[in-house]
Short mmCIF file of C-alpha atoms in Angstrom, two decimals:
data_model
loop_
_atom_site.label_atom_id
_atom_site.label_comp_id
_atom_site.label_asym_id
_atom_site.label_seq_id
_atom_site.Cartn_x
_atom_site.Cartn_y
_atom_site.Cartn_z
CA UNK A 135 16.66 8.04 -11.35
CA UNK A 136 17.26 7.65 -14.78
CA UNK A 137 20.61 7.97 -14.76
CA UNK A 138 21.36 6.16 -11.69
CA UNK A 139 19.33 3.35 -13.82
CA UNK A 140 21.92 3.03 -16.64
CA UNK A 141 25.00 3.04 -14.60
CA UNK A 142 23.67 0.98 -11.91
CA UNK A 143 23.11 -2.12 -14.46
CA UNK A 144 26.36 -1.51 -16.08
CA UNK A 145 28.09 -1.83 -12.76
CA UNK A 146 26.16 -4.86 -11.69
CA UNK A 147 26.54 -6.28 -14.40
CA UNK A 148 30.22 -6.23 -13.10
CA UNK A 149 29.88 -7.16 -9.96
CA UNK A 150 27.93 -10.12 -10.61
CA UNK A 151 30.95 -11.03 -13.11
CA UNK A 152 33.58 -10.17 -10.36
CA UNK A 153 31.79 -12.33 -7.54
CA UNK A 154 30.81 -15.21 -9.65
CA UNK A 155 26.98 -14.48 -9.08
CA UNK A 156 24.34 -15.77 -11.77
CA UNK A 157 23.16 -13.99 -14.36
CA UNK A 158 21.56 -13.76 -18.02
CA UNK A 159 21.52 -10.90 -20.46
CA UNK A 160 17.84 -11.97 -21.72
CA UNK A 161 17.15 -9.03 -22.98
CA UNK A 162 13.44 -6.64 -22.61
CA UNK A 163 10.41 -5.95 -24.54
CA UNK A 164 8.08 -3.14 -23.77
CA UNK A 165 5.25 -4.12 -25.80
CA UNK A 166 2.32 -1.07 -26.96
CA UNK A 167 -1.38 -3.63 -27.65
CA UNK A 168 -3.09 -0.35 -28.35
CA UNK A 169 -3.07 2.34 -30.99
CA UNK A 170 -3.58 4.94 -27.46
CA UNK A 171 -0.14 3.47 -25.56
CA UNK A 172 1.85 3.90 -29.01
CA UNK A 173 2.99 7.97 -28.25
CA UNK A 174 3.36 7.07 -24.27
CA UNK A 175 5.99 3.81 -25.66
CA UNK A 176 8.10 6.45 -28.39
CA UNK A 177 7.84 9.13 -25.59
CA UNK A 178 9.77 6.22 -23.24
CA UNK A 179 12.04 5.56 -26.46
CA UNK A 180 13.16 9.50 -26.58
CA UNK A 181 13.66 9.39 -22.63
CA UNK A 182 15.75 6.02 -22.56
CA UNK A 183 17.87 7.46 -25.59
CA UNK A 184 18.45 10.58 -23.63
CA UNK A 185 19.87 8.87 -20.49
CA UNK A 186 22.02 6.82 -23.04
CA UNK A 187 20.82 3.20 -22.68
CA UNK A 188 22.32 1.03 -25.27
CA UNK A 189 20.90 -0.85 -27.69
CA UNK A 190 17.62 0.89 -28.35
CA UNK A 191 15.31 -0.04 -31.21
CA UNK A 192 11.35 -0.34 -32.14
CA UNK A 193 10.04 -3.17 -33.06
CA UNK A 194 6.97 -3.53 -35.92
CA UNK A 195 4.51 -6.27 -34.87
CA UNK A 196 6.21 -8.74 -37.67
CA UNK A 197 9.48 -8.17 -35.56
CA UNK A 198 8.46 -8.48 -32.19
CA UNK A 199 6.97 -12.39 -33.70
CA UNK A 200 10.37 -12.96 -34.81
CA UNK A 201 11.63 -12.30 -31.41
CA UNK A 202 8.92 -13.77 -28.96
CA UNK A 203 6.48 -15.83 -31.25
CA UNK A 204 3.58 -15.74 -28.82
CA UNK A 205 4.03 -11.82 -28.33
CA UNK A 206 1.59 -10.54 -29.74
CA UNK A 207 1.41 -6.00 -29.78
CA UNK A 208 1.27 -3.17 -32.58
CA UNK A 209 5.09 -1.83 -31.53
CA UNK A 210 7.89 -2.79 -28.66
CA UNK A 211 10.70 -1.32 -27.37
CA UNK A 212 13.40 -3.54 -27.49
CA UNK A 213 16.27 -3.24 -24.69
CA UNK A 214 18.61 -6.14 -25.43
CA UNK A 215 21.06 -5.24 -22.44
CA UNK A 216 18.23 -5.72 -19.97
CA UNK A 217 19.03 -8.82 -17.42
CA UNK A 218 18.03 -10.81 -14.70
CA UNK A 219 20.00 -12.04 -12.02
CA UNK A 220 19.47 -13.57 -8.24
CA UNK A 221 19.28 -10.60 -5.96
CA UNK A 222 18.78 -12.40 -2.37
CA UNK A 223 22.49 -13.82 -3.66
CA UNK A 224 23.17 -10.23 -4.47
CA UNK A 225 21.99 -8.89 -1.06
CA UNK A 226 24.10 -11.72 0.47
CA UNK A 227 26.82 -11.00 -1.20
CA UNK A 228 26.77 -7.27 -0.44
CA UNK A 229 26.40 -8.17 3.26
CA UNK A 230 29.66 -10.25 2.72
CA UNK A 231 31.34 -7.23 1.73
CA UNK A 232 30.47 -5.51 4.77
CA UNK A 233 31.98 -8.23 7.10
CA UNK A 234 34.82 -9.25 5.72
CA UNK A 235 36.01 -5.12 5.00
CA UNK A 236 36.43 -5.09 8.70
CA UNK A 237 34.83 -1.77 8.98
CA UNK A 238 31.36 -2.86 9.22
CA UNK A 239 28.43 -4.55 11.57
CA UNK A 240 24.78 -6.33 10.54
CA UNK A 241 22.39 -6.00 13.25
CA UNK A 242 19.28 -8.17 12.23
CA UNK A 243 16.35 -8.31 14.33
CA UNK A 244 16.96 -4.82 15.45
CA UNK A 245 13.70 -2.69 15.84
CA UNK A 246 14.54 0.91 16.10
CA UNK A 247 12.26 2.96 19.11
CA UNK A 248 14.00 6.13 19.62
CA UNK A 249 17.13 7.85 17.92
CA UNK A 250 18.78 10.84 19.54
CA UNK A 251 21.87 13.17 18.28
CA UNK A 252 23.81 16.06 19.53
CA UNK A 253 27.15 17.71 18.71
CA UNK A 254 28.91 16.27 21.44
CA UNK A 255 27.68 12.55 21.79
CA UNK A 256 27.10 11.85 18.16
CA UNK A 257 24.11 9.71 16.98
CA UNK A 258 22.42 6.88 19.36
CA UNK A 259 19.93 4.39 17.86
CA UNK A 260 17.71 2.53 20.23
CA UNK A 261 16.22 -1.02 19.95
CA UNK A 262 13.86 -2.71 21.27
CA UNK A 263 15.01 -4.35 24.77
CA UNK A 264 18.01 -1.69 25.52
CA UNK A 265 19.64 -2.08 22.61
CA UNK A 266 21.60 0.53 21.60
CA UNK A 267 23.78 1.27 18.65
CA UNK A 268 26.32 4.62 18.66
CA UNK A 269 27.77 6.75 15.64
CA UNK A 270 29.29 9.56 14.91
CA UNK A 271 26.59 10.04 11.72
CA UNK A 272 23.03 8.48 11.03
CA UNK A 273 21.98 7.20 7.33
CA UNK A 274 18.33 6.40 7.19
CA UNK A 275 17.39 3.93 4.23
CA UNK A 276 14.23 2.76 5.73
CA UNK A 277 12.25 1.61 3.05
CA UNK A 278 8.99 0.84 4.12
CA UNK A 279 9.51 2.13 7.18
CA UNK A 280 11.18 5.73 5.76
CA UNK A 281 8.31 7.89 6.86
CA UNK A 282 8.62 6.73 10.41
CA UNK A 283 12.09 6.44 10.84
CA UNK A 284 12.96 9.68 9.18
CA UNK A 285 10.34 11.25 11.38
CA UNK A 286 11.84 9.67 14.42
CA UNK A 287 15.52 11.14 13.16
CA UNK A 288 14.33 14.52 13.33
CA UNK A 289 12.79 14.74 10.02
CA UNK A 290 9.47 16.06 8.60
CA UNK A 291 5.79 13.80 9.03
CA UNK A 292 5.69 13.03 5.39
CA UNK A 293 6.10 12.00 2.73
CA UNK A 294 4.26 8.78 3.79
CA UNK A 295 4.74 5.64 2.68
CA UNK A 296 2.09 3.43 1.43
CA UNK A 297 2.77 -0.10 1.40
CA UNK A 298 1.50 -1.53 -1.92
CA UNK A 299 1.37 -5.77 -2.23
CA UNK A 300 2.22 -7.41 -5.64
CA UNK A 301 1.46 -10.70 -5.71
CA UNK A 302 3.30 -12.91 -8.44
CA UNK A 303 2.48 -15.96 -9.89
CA UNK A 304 5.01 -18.68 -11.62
CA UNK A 305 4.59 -20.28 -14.95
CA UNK A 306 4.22 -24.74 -14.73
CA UNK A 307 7.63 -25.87 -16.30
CA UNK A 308 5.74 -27.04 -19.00
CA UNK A 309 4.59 -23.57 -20.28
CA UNK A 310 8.14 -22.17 -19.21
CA UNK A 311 8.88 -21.67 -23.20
CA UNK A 312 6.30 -19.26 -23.97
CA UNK A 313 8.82 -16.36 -23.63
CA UNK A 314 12.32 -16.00 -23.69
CA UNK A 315 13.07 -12.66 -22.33
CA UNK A 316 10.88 -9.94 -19.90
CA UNK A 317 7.71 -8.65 -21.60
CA UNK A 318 6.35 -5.40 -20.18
CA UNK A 319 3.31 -3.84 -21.26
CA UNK A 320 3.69 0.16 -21.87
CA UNK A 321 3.34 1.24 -17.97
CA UNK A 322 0.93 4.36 -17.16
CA UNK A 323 3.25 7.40 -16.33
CA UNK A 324 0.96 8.57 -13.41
CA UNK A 325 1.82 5.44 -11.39
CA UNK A 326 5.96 4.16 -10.72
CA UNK A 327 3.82 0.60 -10.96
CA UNK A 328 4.90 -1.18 -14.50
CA UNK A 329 1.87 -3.44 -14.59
CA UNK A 330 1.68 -7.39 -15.34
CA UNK A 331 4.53 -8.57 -16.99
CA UNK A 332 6.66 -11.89 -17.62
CA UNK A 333 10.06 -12.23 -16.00
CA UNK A 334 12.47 -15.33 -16.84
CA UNK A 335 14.38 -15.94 -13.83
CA UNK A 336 18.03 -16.85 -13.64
CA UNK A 337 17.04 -20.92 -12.11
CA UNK A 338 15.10 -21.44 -15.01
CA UNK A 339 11.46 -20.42 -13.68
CA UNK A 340 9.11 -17.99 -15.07
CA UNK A 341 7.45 -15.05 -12.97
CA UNK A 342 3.78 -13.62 -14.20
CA UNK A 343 2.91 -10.17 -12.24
CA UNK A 344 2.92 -8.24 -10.05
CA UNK A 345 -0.23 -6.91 -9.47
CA UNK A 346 -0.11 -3.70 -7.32
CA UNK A 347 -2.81 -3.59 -4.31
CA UNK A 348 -2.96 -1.59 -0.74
CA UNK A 349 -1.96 -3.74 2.26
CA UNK A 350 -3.50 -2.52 5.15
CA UNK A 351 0.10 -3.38 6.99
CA UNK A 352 3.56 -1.88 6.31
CA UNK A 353 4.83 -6.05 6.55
CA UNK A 354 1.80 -6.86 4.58
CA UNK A 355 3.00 -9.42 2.19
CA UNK A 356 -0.12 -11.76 2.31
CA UNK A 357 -3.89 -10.77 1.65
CA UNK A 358 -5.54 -11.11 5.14
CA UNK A 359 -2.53 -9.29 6.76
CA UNK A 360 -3.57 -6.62 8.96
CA UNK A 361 -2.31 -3.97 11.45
CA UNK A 362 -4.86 -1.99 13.29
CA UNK A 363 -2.81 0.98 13.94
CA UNK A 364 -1.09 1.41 10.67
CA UNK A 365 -4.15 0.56 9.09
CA UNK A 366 -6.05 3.69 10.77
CA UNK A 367 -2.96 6.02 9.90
CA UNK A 368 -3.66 4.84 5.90
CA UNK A 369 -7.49 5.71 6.24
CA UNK A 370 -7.07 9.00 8.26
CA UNK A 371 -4.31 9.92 5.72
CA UNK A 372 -5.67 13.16 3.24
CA UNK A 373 -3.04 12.15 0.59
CA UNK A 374 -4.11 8.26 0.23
CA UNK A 375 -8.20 9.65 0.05
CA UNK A 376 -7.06 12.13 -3.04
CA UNK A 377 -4.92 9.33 -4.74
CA UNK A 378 -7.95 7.45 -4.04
CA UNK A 379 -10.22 9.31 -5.35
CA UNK A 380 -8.63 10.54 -8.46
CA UNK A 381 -8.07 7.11 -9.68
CA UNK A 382 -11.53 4.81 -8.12
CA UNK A 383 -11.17 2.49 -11.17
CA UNK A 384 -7.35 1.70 -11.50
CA UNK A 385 -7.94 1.25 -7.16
CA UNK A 386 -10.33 -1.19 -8.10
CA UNK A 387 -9.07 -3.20 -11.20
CA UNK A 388 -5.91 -4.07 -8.82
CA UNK A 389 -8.12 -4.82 -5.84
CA UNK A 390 -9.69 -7.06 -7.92
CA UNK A 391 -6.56 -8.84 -10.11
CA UNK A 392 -5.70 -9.77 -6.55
CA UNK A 393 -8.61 -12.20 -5.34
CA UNK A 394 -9.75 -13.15 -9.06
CA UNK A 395 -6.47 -14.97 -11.10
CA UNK A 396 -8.04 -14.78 -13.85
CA UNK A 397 -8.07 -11.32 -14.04
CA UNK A 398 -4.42 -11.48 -13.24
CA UNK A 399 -3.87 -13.49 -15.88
CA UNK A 400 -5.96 -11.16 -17.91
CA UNK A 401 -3.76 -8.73 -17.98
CA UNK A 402 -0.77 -10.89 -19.52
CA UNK A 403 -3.00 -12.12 -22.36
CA UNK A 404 -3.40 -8.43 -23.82
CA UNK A 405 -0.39 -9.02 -25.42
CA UNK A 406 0.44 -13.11 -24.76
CA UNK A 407 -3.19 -14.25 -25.76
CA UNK A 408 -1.36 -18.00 -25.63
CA UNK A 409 -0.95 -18.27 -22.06
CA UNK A 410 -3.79 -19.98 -19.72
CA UNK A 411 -4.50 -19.66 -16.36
CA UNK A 412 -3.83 -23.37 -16.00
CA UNK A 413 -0.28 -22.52 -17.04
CA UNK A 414 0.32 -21.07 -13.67
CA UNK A 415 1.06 -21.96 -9.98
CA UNK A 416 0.95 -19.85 -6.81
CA UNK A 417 3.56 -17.60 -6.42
CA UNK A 418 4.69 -15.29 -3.88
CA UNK A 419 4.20 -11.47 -2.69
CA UNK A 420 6.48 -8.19 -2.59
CA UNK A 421 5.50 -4.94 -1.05
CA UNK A 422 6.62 -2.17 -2.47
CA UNK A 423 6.68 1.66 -0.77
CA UNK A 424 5.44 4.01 -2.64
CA UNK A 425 6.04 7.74 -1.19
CA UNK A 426 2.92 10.14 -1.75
CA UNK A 427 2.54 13.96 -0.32
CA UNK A 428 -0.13 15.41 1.12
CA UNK A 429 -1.77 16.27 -2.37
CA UNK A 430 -1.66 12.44 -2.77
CA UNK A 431 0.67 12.73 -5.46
CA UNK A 432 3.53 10.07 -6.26
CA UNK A 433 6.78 11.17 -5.62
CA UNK A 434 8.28 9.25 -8.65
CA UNK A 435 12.30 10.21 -7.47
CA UNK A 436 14.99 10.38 -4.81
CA UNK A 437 14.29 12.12 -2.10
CA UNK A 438 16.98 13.21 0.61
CA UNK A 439 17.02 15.41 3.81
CA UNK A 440 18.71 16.08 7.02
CA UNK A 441 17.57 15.11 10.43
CA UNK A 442 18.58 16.18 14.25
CA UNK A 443 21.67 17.75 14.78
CA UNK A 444 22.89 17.78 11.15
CA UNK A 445 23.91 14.52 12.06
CA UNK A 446 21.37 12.64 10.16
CA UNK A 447 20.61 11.96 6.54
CA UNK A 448 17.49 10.27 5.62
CA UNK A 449 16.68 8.91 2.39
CA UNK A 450 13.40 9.17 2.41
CA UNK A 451 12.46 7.46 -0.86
CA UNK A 452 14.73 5.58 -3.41
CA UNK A 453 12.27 4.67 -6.52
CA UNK A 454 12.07 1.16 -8.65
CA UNK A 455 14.34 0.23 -9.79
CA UNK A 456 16.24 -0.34 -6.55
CA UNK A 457 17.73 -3.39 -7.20
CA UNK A 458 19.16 -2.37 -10.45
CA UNK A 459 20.37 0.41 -9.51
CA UNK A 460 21.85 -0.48 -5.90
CA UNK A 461 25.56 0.29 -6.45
CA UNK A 462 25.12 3.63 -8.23
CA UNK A 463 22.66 4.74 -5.61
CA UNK A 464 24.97 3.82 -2.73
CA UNK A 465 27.20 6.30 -4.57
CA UNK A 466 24.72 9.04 -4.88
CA UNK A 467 24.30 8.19 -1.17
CA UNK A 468 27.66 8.57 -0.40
CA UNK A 469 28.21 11.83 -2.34
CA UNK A 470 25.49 13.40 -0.43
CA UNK A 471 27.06 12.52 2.72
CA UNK A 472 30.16 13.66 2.27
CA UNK A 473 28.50 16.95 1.23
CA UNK A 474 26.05 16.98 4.37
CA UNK A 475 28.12 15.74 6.91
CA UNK A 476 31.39 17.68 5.49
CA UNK A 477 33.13 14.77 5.57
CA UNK A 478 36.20 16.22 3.35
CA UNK A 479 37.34 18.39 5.70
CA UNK A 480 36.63 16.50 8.76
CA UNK A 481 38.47 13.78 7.32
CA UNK A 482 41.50 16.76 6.84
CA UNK A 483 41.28 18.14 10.41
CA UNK A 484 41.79 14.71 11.55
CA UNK A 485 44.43 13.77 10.12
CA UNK A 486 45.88 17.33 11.42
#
């Protein structure tokens, strides 16, 4: 993941330059507000300067003022090449790849029911309504949805996925000057959640979250959303009781940061004691999957593995941060195809 991390902004940092797509190196600061979070933030500065990202340096408190005068912590890390850029044009844009290489369909709209694969027919993926899509090979990147698609492609029950809501809020215009780059707080290595933080955006707005609460609905992106039957496959779930269980009060604290906005914003004044909850508007809500085993432990990495026929490859989890990271991944992706499916020497018998 790590590594996939550092390459994967380097090369979108290229594509966004070779497509003309927006974007701003702003620049990061993980920001320690407590004497307990200062090992956990140099532990983070050891691991980043491992994997090679650029740029590295901590910050004394005097420093981080210079930098973001209503930032207020005991140490930061400072990542200068972090940036921000529009990824619904990125997503777009990839999708325009696809369409205009000639070599490649978008089905939208297309709920998969059933997907069969043999030898001699290759891979079929069903729809809803008699739809039916047919390959020679199947690559599962189902997301939310990786637990029951992978299980569907001939894969194992779990890991399931939880679907976790984070609600963001925006910054008024007016109190759009308060930063000038992303403040993190120091993120708790049991959880891939990084907590409340401040995110400039590439049109000029500011972002303030996200919070990180169980929807009780894969699609759950607002509070009251609710499936009954995914709901009762959560609550009969061993794993989600243990994670539960082993962690009642950090369950509760984001329960509770997403009904009460001011304990949202709470969580942003530890270290930006400026900003008000009148400085912010209503926002809007991400889910994010988070894969957990039957211990109720987080997987925190990629994890891969091959479905009916040897014909499938599921991905069955691809960790934060996705977006980042989306052309080295499809690499990694690749690679493991080519080794799965033997793609090498299929590709040299047919030519033959």
């Amino acid at each position: 993941m790590a590594r996939l991390c550092v390459e994967g902004a380097r090369r979108m940092y290229e594509y966004c330059e070779k497509k003309g797509l927006p974007y701003k190196r702003v620049g990061k600061l993980i920001v320690a507000t407590h004497e307990e979070e200062i090992p956990v933030l140099h532990h983070y500065y050891e691991r980043a300067k491992t994997n090679k990202v650029p740029g590295l340096e901590i910050l004394n408190s005097k420093q981080i003022r210079d930098l973001e005068p209503n930032v207020h912590a005991l140490q930061a890390l400072n990542s200068p090449n972090t940036g921000i850029t529009d990824y619904a044009q990125v997503g777009l844009s990839y999708a325009k790849d696809v369409l205009e290489s000639g070599r490649g369909e978008i089905h939208t709209g297309f709920e998969v029911v059933g997907i069969e694969a043999d030898e001699r027919h290759g891979v079929e993926i069903h729809g809803k309504g008699q739809k039916v899509v047919k390959s020679r090979w199947l690559i599962t990147c189902a997301g939310l949805h990786s637990d029951y698609i992978g299980y569907m492609a001939g894969g194992k029950k779990g890991p399931t996925i939880l679907p976790f809501r984070g609600t963001y809020h925006e910054l008024k215009p007016e109190a759009r000057n308060i930063i000038t780059r992303n403040i993190y707080p120091v993120p708790d290595p049991r959880f891939p959640m990084v907590g409340v933080h401040l995110t400039p955006r590439v049109n000029g707005s500011v972002l303030i979250g996200p919070n990180a609460a169980l929807s009780w609905a894969k699609e759950g992106y607002r509070f009251w959303d609710f499936n009954f039957n995914e709901a009762l496959k959560f609550v009969s779930n061993m794993g989600l009781w243990k994670l539960v269980t082993r962690n009642p009060i950090v369950v509760l604290q984001e329960v509770w940061r997403d009904v009460n906005k001011n304990a949202f914003v709470r969580e942003a004044q530890r270290y930006c004691p400026s900003l008000r909850v009148d400085d912010t508007m209503p926002g809007w809500s991400g889910v994010h999957a988070v894969a957990i085993d039957d211990d109720g432990k987080i997987i925190g990495d990629f994890l891969f593995e091959v479905g009916k026929a040897g014909l499938v490859l599921n991905v069955r989890n691809a960790p934060s941060p996705a977006c980042t990271s989306s052309l080295a991944i499809a690499t990694a992706v690749v690679d493991r195809a080519t080794d799965t499916f033997d793609w090498k020497n299929w590709k040299r018998n047919s030519v033959a």
